[in-house]
Amino acid sequence: MKTAVKILAALGTVASGVAVTAMLVAFKDKGTPQDVEPPIPVVTAVALERGSAPASVHATGQVQARKQVVIVPQISGKVLSVAEHLEPGGRFGKGERFAQVDARDYRAQLSQAEAALAAAELELSVEQGRQVTAKREWELVGGQGQGALARREPHLQVAQANKASAEAGVDVAKANLGRTTLSAPFPGVVLSESLDVGQVVGPSTQAVTFAGTEAFRVQVSVPVDQLGLVDIPGVTSTAGSSVTVTQPGADVKRSGRVVGMAGSLDTETRTATLLVDVPNPLDPPPGQLPLLLGAFVDVEIQGREVQEAVAIPREALRDGGKVFVAQADNTLHIEEVQVAWSGPERVFVLGEFGEADRVVTSSLSYPLEGMALQVQE
């Protein structure tokens, strides 16, 4: 009896082992890696925008004066009067007076110079009469050869020189008299001034710092590879590209134009400096603020038209020169492109694209040419 029990127990153990082994084999067959297909990535894609488009170059800059001078008196004297609006921000037209310096001494100097000129003219007239008499007498005595002194020719030359010197003296006196009035050399705005009635000024006095208001200038740094998209007078065209200047945080939007380019590159950023002029900056359209000196502005330069460009979202440009394309059969193609120009939201590229191609905007962990895609548009 005991022997039979032992035999049955042994048979049960063997049967259990066979069953477990069979289960393990079954699970092992189902879990073999080569039998599991990799998942197809789900991506988002958008249609391509084709056609020609005008380039738009975006940059920033700071508003500067195109013309700025420091008015320094050329004569010395006491300030008798100053214009009521001679203060920072005061605007003056061309030739409008800033201040008047005491001119009495300079009027007296002009009177003396005019008197000296009258005397020199009289002396010249007298000498011309003497020369006629001397020439006649020289001929009567049969004078021949070197007789310039006898004919009083040197005397006449001295009288003529004295008259010319007296005329120059009058010109200088008139100029000094005119310099007693300090006036605007061109239409502009006062940046700073240091004039008061009773003050004695001279050639060392920096009286007024004055900026022209016919146009302000913005210097804009542009990458070298985008210069070909911009019309630059004297470089790539005769007329410059139009420009829109906007001041962030203020209701300021003005039109301008590219007028030139600086002659050297920035050694650190490797960018070129374009010169943009904004006309009549202090005379804004109704409801807008003026464009002020020193303001930091955003600049959009309207460039040349790019032919056969494709517009894609900025995030779709990979590694600076690749685009993931979902083809008509929903497989991935990696296209090498050339960036024509880039804006804040879109990039215009040149490449070879199919009619049904869409650009992938989502990320791919391991992109492979020809891999299958699940496209969500």
CSV table of C-alpha atoms in Angstrom, one decimal:
chain,number,residue,atom,x,y,z
A,1,MET,CA,0.0,0.0,0.0
A,2,LYS,CA,2.7,2.4,0.9
A,3,THR,CA,4.5,1.5,-2.3
A,4,ALA,CA,1.5,2.3,-4.4
A,5,VAL,CA,1.1,5.7,-2.8
A,6,LYS,CA,4.7,6.6,-3.5
A,7,ILE,CA,4.3,5.6,-7.1
A,8,LEU,CA,1.2,7.8,-7.5
A,9,ALA,CA,2.9,10.8,-5.9
A,10,ALA,CA,5.8,10.5,-8.3
A,11,LEU,CA,3.6,10.3,-11.3
A,12,GLY,CA,1.8,13.5,-10.1
A,13,THR,CA,5.0,15.4,-9.7
A,14,VAL,CA,6.1,14.4,-13.2
A,15,ALA,CA,2.7,15.5,-14.7
A,16,SER,CA,2.9,18.9,-12.9
A,17,GLY,CA,6.4,19.5,-14.3
A,18,VAL,CA,5.3,18.7,-17.8
A,19,ALA,CA,2.4,21.1,-17.5
A,20,VAL,CA,4.6,23.9,-16.2
A,21,THR,CA,7.1,23.3,-19.0
A,22,ALA,CA,4.4,23.4,-21.6
A,23,MET,CA,3.1,26.7,-20.2
A,24,LEU,CA,6.5,28.3,-20.2
A,25,VAL,CA,7.1,27.2,-23.8
A,26,ALA,CA,3.7,28.6,-24.8
A,27,PHE,CA,4.4,32.0,-23.2
A,28,LYS,CA,7.9,32.1,-24.6
A,29,ASP,CA,6.6,31.6,-28.1
A,30,LYS,CA,4.0,34.4,-27.7
A,31,GLY,CA,6.6,36.9,-26.3
A,32,THR,CA,9.2,36.5,-29.0
A,33,PRO,CA,10.4,40.1,-29.9
A,34,GLN,CA,10.5,39.5,-33.6
A,35,ASP,CA,6.8,38.8,-33.6
A,36,VAL,CA,5.9,42.3,-32.3
A,37,GLU,CA,5.5,45.0,-35.0
A,38,PRO,CA,6.8,48.6,-34.0
A,39,PRO,CA,4.0,51.2,-33.5
A,40,ILE,CA,3.4,53.8,-36.3
A,41,PRO,CA,4.1,57.3,-35.0
A,42,VAL,CA,1.2,59.8,-35.0
A,43,VAL,CA,2.3,63.2,-36.4
A,44,THR,CA,0.6,66.5,-37.2
A,45,ALA,CA,1.1,68.0,-40.6
A,46,VAL,CA,0.0,71.0,-42.6
A,47,ALA,CA,-0.4,71.7,-46.3
A,48,LEU,CA,2.4,73.6,-48.1
A,49,GLU,CA,1.9,77.2,-49.1
A,50,ARG,CA,3.4,77.6,-52.6
A,51,GLY,CA,4.0,80.6,-54.8
A,52,SER,CA,6.1,83.7,-55.0
A,53,ALA,CA,6.2,86.0,-51.9
A,54,PRO,CA,7.9,89.2,-51.1
A,55,ALA,CA,10.7,88.8,-48.6
A,56,SER,CA,10.3,90.5,-45.2
A,57,VAL,CA,13.5,91.1,-43.2
A,58,HIS,CA,12.9,91.7,-39.4
A,59,ALA,CA,15.4,93.4,-37.2
A,60,THR,CA,15.6,95.9,-34.4
A,61,GLY,CA,17.4,99.3,-34.0
A,62,GLN,CA,17.6,102.5,-32.1
A,63,VAL,CA,16.3,105.9,-33.4
A,64,GLN,CA,19.2,108.4,-33.9
A,65,ALA,CA,19.5,111.9,-35.3
A,66,ARG,CA,20.4,112.0,-39.0
A,67,LYS,CA,21.8,115.5,-38.6
A,68,GLN,CA,22.9,116.8,-35.2
A,69,VAL,CA,25.1,119.9,-34.4
A,70,VAL,CA,26.3,121.8,-31.4
A,71,ILE,CA,25.8,125.6,-31.9
A,72,VAL,CA,28.9,127.5,-30.7
A,73,PRO,CA,29.1,131.3,-31.0
A,74,GLN,CA,31.8,132.5,-33.3
A,75,ILE,CA,32.1,135.8,-31.5
A,76,SER,CA,32.2,137.0,-27.9
A,77,GLY,CA,29.5,139.1,-26.3
A,78,LYS,CA,26.7,139.4,-23.8
A,79,VAL,CA,23.4,137.6,-24.5
A,80,LEU,CA,20.6,140.2,-24.8
A,81,SER,CA,17.6,137.9,-25.5
A,82,VAL,CA,16.7,134.3,-26.0
A,83,ALA,CA,13.7,132.7,-27.8
A,84,GLU,CA,10.8,131.8,-25.5
A,85,HIS,CA,10.8,128.2,-26.7
A,86,LEU,CA,14.6,127.7,-26.4
A,87,GLU,CA,14.4,124.6,-24.2
A,88,PRO,CA,14.7,120.9,-24.7
A,89,GLY,CA,12.0,119.8,-27.1
A,90,GLY,CA,11.6,123.3,-28.6
A,91,ARG,CA,11.3,123.2,-32.4
A,92,PHE,CA,12.8,125.8,-34.8
A,93,GLY,CA,12.6,126.4,-38.5
A,94,LYS,CA,15.6,127.0,-40.7
A,95,GLY,CA,17.1,130.5,-39.9
A,96,GLU,CA,14.9,131.0,-36.8
A,97,ARG,CA,16.7,132.9,-34.0
A,98,PHE,CA,17.8,131.1,-30.8
A,99,ALA,CA,19.4,134.2,-29.1
A,100,GLN,CA,20.7,137.7,-29.8
A,101,VAL,CA,24.2,138.7,-28.6
A,102,ASP,CA,25.0,142.4,-28.0
A,103,ALA,CA,26.0,143.7,-31.4
A,104,ARG,CA,27.1,147.3,-30.6
A,105,ASP,CA,30.8,146.6,-30.8
A,106,TYR,CA,30.4,144.8,-34.1
A,107,ARG,CA,28.4,147.6,-35.6
A,108,ALA,CA,31.2,150.0,-34.7
A,109,GLN,CA,33.7,147.7,-36.2
A,110,LEU,CA,31.7,147.6,-39.4
A,111,SER,CA,31.5,151.4,-39.5
A,112,GLN,CA,35.3,151.6,-39.1
A,113,ALA,CA,35.8,149.0,-41.8
A,114,GLU,CA,33.5,150.9,-44.2
A,115,ALA,CA,35.4,154.2,-43.4
A,116,ALA,CA,38.7,152.4,-44.2
A,117,LEU,CA,37.2,151.2,-47.5
A,118,ALA,CA,36.1,154.7,-48.4
A,119,ALA,CA,39.6,156.0,-47.7
A,120,ALA,CA,41.2,153.2,-49.8
A,121,GLU,CA,38.8,153.9,-52.7
A,122,LEU,CA,39.7,157.6,-52.6
A,123,GLU,CA,43.4,156.9,-52.4
A,124,LEU,CA,43.0,154.6,-55.4
A,125,SER,CA,41.2,157.2,-57.4
A,126,VAL,CA,43.9,159.8,-56.6
A,127,GLU,CA,46.7,157.4,-57.5
A,128,GLN,CA,45.0,156.5,-60.8
A,129,GLY,CA,45.1,160.3,-61.6
A,130,ARG,CA,48.7,160.6,-60.6
A,131,GLN,CA,49.6,157.7,-62.8
A,132,VAL,CA,48.1,159.3,-65.9
A,133,THR,CA,50.2,162.5,-65.2
A,134,ALA,CA,53.4,160.5,-64.5
A,135,LYS,CA,53.0,158.5,-67.7
A,136,ARG,CA,52.6,161.7,-69.8
A,137,GLU,CA,55.7,163.3,-68.2
A,138,TRP,CA,57.7,160.1,-68.9
A,139,GLU,CA,56.7,160.3,-72.5
A,140,LEU,CA,57.6,164.0,-72.8
A,141,VAL,CA,61.2,163.4,-71.5
A,142,GLY,CA,61.6,160.5,-74.0
A,143,GLY,CA,61.7,157.9,-71.3
A,144,GLN,CA,62.4,154.4,-72.6
A,145,GLY,CA,63.0,151.0,-71.0
A,146,GLN,CA,62.4,150.3,-67.4
A,147,GLY,CA,60.2,153.2,-66.3
A,148,ALA,CA,57.7,151.4,-64.0
A,149,LEU,CA,58.6,153.5,-61.0
A,150,ALA,CA,58.5,156.7,-63.0
A,151,ARG,CA,55.1,155.8,-64.2
A,152,ARG,CA,54.0,155.1,-60.6
A,153,GLU,CA,52.9,151.6,-61.4
A,154,PRO,CA,54.0,150.2,-58.0
A,155,HIS,CA,52.0,153.0,-56.3
A,156,LEU,CA,48.9,152.0,-58.2
A,157,GLN,CA,49.3,148.3,-57.2
A,158,VAL,CA,49.6,149.3,-53.5
A,159,ALA,CA,46.5,151.4,-53.7
A,160,GLN,CA,44.6,148.6,-55.4
A,161,ALA,CA,45.8,146.1,-52.7
A,162,ASN,CA,44.8,148.6,-49.9
A,163,LYS,CA,41.3,148.8,-51.4
A,164,ALA,CA,41.0,145.0,-51.6
A,165,SER,CA,42.1,144.7,-48.0
A,166,ALA,CA,39.6,147.3,-46.9
A,167,GLU,CA,36.8,145.4,-48.8
A,168,ALA,CA,37.8,142.2,-47.0
A,169,GLY,CA,37.7,144.1,-43.7
A,170,VAL,CA,34.1,145.2,-44.5
A,171,ASP,CA,33.2,141.6,-45.3
A,172,VAL,CA,34.6,140.3,-42.0
A,173,ALA,CA,32.9,143.0,-40.0
A,174,LYS,CA,29.5,142.2,-41.7
A,175,ALA,CA,30.0,138.5,-41.0
A,176,ASN,CA,30.8,139.2,-37.3
A,177,LEU,CA,27.8,141.4,-37.0
A,178,GLY,CA,25.6,138.6,-38.5
A,179,ARG,CA,27.1,136.2,-36.0
A,180,THR,CA,25.6,138.1,-33.1
A,181,THR,CA,22.4,136.3,-34.0
A,182,LEU,CA,22.4,132.6,-33.2
A,183,SER,CA,19.9,130.8,-35.4
A,184,ALA,CA,18.9,127.3,-36.5
A,185,PRO,CA,20.9,126.0,-39.5
A,186,PHE,CA,18.0,123.7,-40.5
A,187,PRO,CA,14.6,122.7,-39.3
A,188,GLY,CA,15.1,120.8,-36.0
A,189,VAL,CA,14.5,120.3,-32.3
A,190,VAL,CA,16.5,121.5,-29.3
A,191,LEU,CA,18.2,118.6,-27.4
A,192,SER,CA,19.9,120.8,-24.8
A,193,GLU,CA,20.8,124.4,-24.3
A,194,SER,CA,22.9,126.6,-22.0
A,195,LEU,CA,21.9,130.2,-22.7
A,196,ASP,CA,20.5,132.9,-20.4
A,197,VAL,CA,20.0,136.6,-20.8
A,198,GLY,CA,23.1,138.5,-19.4
A,199,GLN,CA,25.4,135.5,-20.0
A,200,VAL,CA,28.7,136.3,-21.7
A,201,VAL,CA,29.4,133.8,-24.5
A,202,GLY,CA,32.3,133.1,-26.7
A,203,PRO,CA,33.8,130.5,-29.1
A,204,SER,CA,34.2,128.1,-26.2
A,205,THR,CA,30.5,128.1,-25.3
A,206,GLN,CA,28.4,125.1,-26.3
A,207,ALA,CA,25.2,127.0,-26.6
A,208,VAL,CA,22.6,124.7,-28.2
A,209,THR,CA,22.6,121.0,-29.2
A,210,PHE,CA,20.3,120.8,-32.2
A,211,ALA,CA,19.0,117.8,-34.2
A,212,GLY,CA,17.3,118.0,-37.6
A,213,THR,CA,13.7,116.9,-37.8
A,214,GLU,CA,13.4,116.4,-41.6
A,215,ALA,CA,14.3,112.8,-40.9
A,216,PHE,CA,15.5,110.5,-38.1
A,217,ARG,CA,17.8,107.5,-38.8
A,218,VAL,CA,17.7,103.9,-37.6
A,219,GLN,CA,20.7,101.7,-37.9
A,220,VAL,CA,19.7,98.1,-38.4
A,221,SER,CA,21.8,95.0,-38.2
A,222,VAL,CA,21.0,92.4,-40.8
A,223,PRO,CA,22.5,89.0,-41.4
A,224,VAL,CA,24.8,88.9,-44.4
A,225,ASP,CA,22.8,86.1,-46.1
A,226,GLN,CA,19.7,88.3,-46.1
A,227,LEU,CA,21.3,91.3,-47.8
A,228,GLY,CA,20.4,90.0,-51.2
A,229,LEU,CA,16.8,90.3,-50.4
A,230,VAL,CA,17.0,94.1,-49.7
A,231,ASP,CA,17.2,97.0,-52.2
A,232,ILE,CA,20.1,99.1,-51.1
A,233,PRO,CA,20.8,102.4,-53.0
A,234,GLY,CA,24.2,102.4,-54.6
A,235,VAL,CA,24.7,98.7,-53.8
A,236,THR,CA,21.9,96.5,-55.2
A,237,SER,CA,19.5,99.1,-56.7
A,238,THR,CA,18.9,102.8,-57.2
A,239,ALA,CA,16.0,103.0,-54.8
A,240,GLY,CA,15.9,101.5,-51.3
A,241,SER,CA,13.4,99.1,-49.9
A,242,SER,CA,10.4,100.4,-48.0
A,243,VAL,CA,10.5,100.0,-44.2
A,244,THR,CA,7.9,99.9,-41.4
A,245,VAL,CA,9.2,101.1,-38.1
A,246,THR,CA,7.2,100.2,-34.9
A,247,GLN,CA,7.9,101.1,-31.3
A,248,PRO,CA,6.8,98.3,-29.0
A,249,GLY,CA,4.6,99.4,-26.1
A,250,ALA,CA,3.7,102.7,-27.8
A,251,ASP,CA,1.2,103.7,-30.5
A,252,VAL,CA,4.0,104.5,-33.0
A,253,LYS,CA,4.1,103.1,-36.5
A,254,ARG,CA,5.9,105.0,-39.2
A,255,SER,CA,7.1,104.4,-42.7
A,256,GLY,CA,10.7,104.8,-43.8
A,257,ARG,CA,13.2,103.7,-46.5
A,258,VAL,CA,16.6,102.1,-46.7
A,259,VAL,CA,19.1,104.8,-47.8
A,260,GLY,CA,22.4,103.0,-47.6
A,261,MET,CA,24.7,100.5,-45.9
A,262,ALA,CA,27.7,100.9,-43.6
A,263,GLY,CA,31.0,100.0,-45.1
A,264,SER,CA,32.0,97.2,-42.7
A,265,LEU,CA,30.7,94.1,-40.9
A,266,ASP,CA,30.3,93.7,-37.2
A,267,THR,CA,33.2,91.5,-36.2
A,268,GLU,CA,31.3,89.8,-33.4
A,269,THR,CA,27.8,89.1,-35.0
A,270,ARG,CA,28.9,89.1,-38.6
A,271,THR,CA,26.0,91.3,-39.6
A,272,ALA,CA,25.9,94.3,-41.9
A,273,THR,CA,24.4,97.7,-40.8
A,274,LEU,CA,21.7,99.1,-43.0
A,275,LEU,CA,20.7,102.8,-42.7
A,276,VAL,CA,17.0,103.6,-42.6
A,277,ASP,CA,15.6,107.1,-42.7
A,278,VAL,CA,12.1,108.0,-41.3
A,279,PRO,CA,10.9,111.3,-42.7
A,280,ASN,CA,9.1,113.9,-40.5
A,281,PRO,CA,9.3,111.7,-37.3
A,282,LEU,CA,7.9,114.4,-35.0
A,283,ASP,CA,4.8,115.0,-37.2
A,284,PRO,CA,2.8,111.7,-36.7
A,285,PRO,CA,-0.6,110.9,-38.3
A,286,PRO,CA,-3.6,111.9,-36.2
A,287,GLY,CA,-4.0,109.9,-33.1
A,288,GLN,CA,-0.4,108.6,-33.0
A,289,LEU,CA,2.6,109.6,-30.9
A,290,PRO,CA,5.8,111.1,-32.5
A,291,LEU,CA,8.9,108.9,-33.0
A,292,LEU,CA,11.4,110.1,-30.5
A,293,LEU,CA,15.2,110.0,-30.5
A,294,GLY,CA,16.6,107.1,-28.5
A,295,ALA,CA,13.6,104.9,-28.9
A,296,PHE,CA,14.2,101.2,-29.5
A,297,VAL,CA,12.1,100.0,-32.5
A,298,ASP,CA,11.2,97.0,-34.5
A,299,VAL,CA,12.0,97.3,-38.1
A,300,GLU,CA,10.4,95.3,-41.0
A,301,ILE,CA,12.1,95.7,-44.3
A,302,GLN,CA,10.0,94.9,-47.4
A,303,GLY,CA,12.4,92.9,-49.5
A,304,ARG,CA,12.5,91.5,-53.0
A,305,GLU,CA,10.1,88.9,-54.2
A,306,VAL,CA,11.2,85.3,-53.8
A,307,GLN,CA,10.2,83.1,-56.7
A,308,GLU,CA,8.8,79.5,-56.2
A,309,ALA,CA,9.1,79.7,-52.4
A,310,VAL,CA,7.3,77.4,-50.0
A,311,ALA,CA,6.1,78.8,-46.7
A,312,ILE,CA,6.3,76.5,-43.7
A,313,PRO,CA,5.9,77.1,-39.9
A,314,ARG,CA,9.1,78.1,-38.3
A,315,GLU,CA,9.0,75.0,-36.0
A,316,ALA,CA,9.0,72.7,-39.1
A,317,LEU,CA,12.5,73.7,-40.0
A,318,ARG,CA,14.9,71.0,-38.5
A,319,ASP,CA,18.6,71.5,-37.9
A,320,GLY,CA,18.6,74.7,-39.9
A,321,GLY,CA,18.1,73.0,-43.3
A,322,LYS,CA,15.8,70.0,-43.2
A,323,VAL,CA,12.0,69.5,-43.5
A,324,PHE,CA,10.1,66.4,-42.6
A,325,VAL,CA,7.6,65.7,-45.3
A,326,ALA,CA,4.6,63.4,-45.1
A,327,GLN,CA,4.2,62.1,-48.7
A,328,ALA,CA,1.0,61.1,-50.4
A,329,ASP,CA,1.3,57.5,-49.2
A,330,ASN,CA,1.9,58.7,-45.6
A,331,THR,CA,5.5,57.8,-45.5
A,332,LEU,CA,8.3,60.1,-44.3
A,333,HIS,CA,10.6,62.0,-46.7
A,334,ILE,CA,13.4,64.2,-45.3
A,335,GLU,CA,14.0,67.1,-47.7
A,336,GLU,CA,17.1,69.2,-47.7
A,337,VAL,CA,16.0,72.9,-48.3
A,338,GLN,CA,17.5,76.3,-48.7
A,339,VAL,CA,16.1,79.1,-46.5
A,340,ALA,CA,15.2,82.0,-48.8
A,341,TRP,CA,14.2,84.2,-45.8
A,342,SER,CA,12.6,83.8,-42.4
A,343,GLY,CA,10.0,85.7,-40.5
A,344,PRO,CA,8.9,85.6,-36.9
A,345,GLU,CA,6.4,82.8,-37.5
A,346,ARG,CA,7.0,81.4,-41.0
A,347,VAL,CA,10.1,80.4,-43.0
A,348,PHE,CA,10.2,80.5,-46.8
A,349,VAL,CA,12.3,77.7,-48.2
A,350,LEU,CA,13.4,76.5,-51.7
A,351,GLY,CA,13.2,72.7,-52.3
A,352,GLU,CA,11.5,69.9,-54.3
A,353,PHE,CA,8.1,69.0,-53.0
A,354,GLY,CA,5.3,66.9,-54.4
A,355,GLU,CA,1.8,68.1,-55.0
A,356,ALA,CA,0.3,66.1,-52.1
A,357,ASP,CA,3.2,66.6,-49.7
A,358,ARG,CA,2.5,68.0,-46.3
A,359,VAL,CA,5.0,69.4,-43.8
A,360,VAL,CA,5.3,67.6,-40.5
A,361,THR,CA,5.1,70.0,-37.6
A,362,SER,CA,5.3,67.6,-34.6
A,363,SER,CA,8.5,66.0,-33.3
A,364,LEU,CA,9.9,62.6,-34.3
A,365,SER,CA,12.2,60.7,-31.9
A,366,TYR,CA,13.9,58.5,-34.6
A,367,PRO,CA,13.0,59.8,-38.1
A,368,LEU,CA,13.9,57.4,-40.8
A,369,GLU,CA,13.5,58.0,-44.6
A,370,GLY,CA,10.4,56.0,-45.8
A,371,MET,CA,9.0,55.2,-42.4
A,372,ALA,CA,5.2,54.9,-42.1
A,373,LEU,CA,3.3,57.8,-40.5
A,374,GLN,CA,-0.2,58.3,-39.1
A,375,VAL,CA,-0.9,61.8,-40.2
A,376,GLN,CA,-3.3,64.2,-38.4
A,377,GLU,CA,-4.0,67.3,-40.4
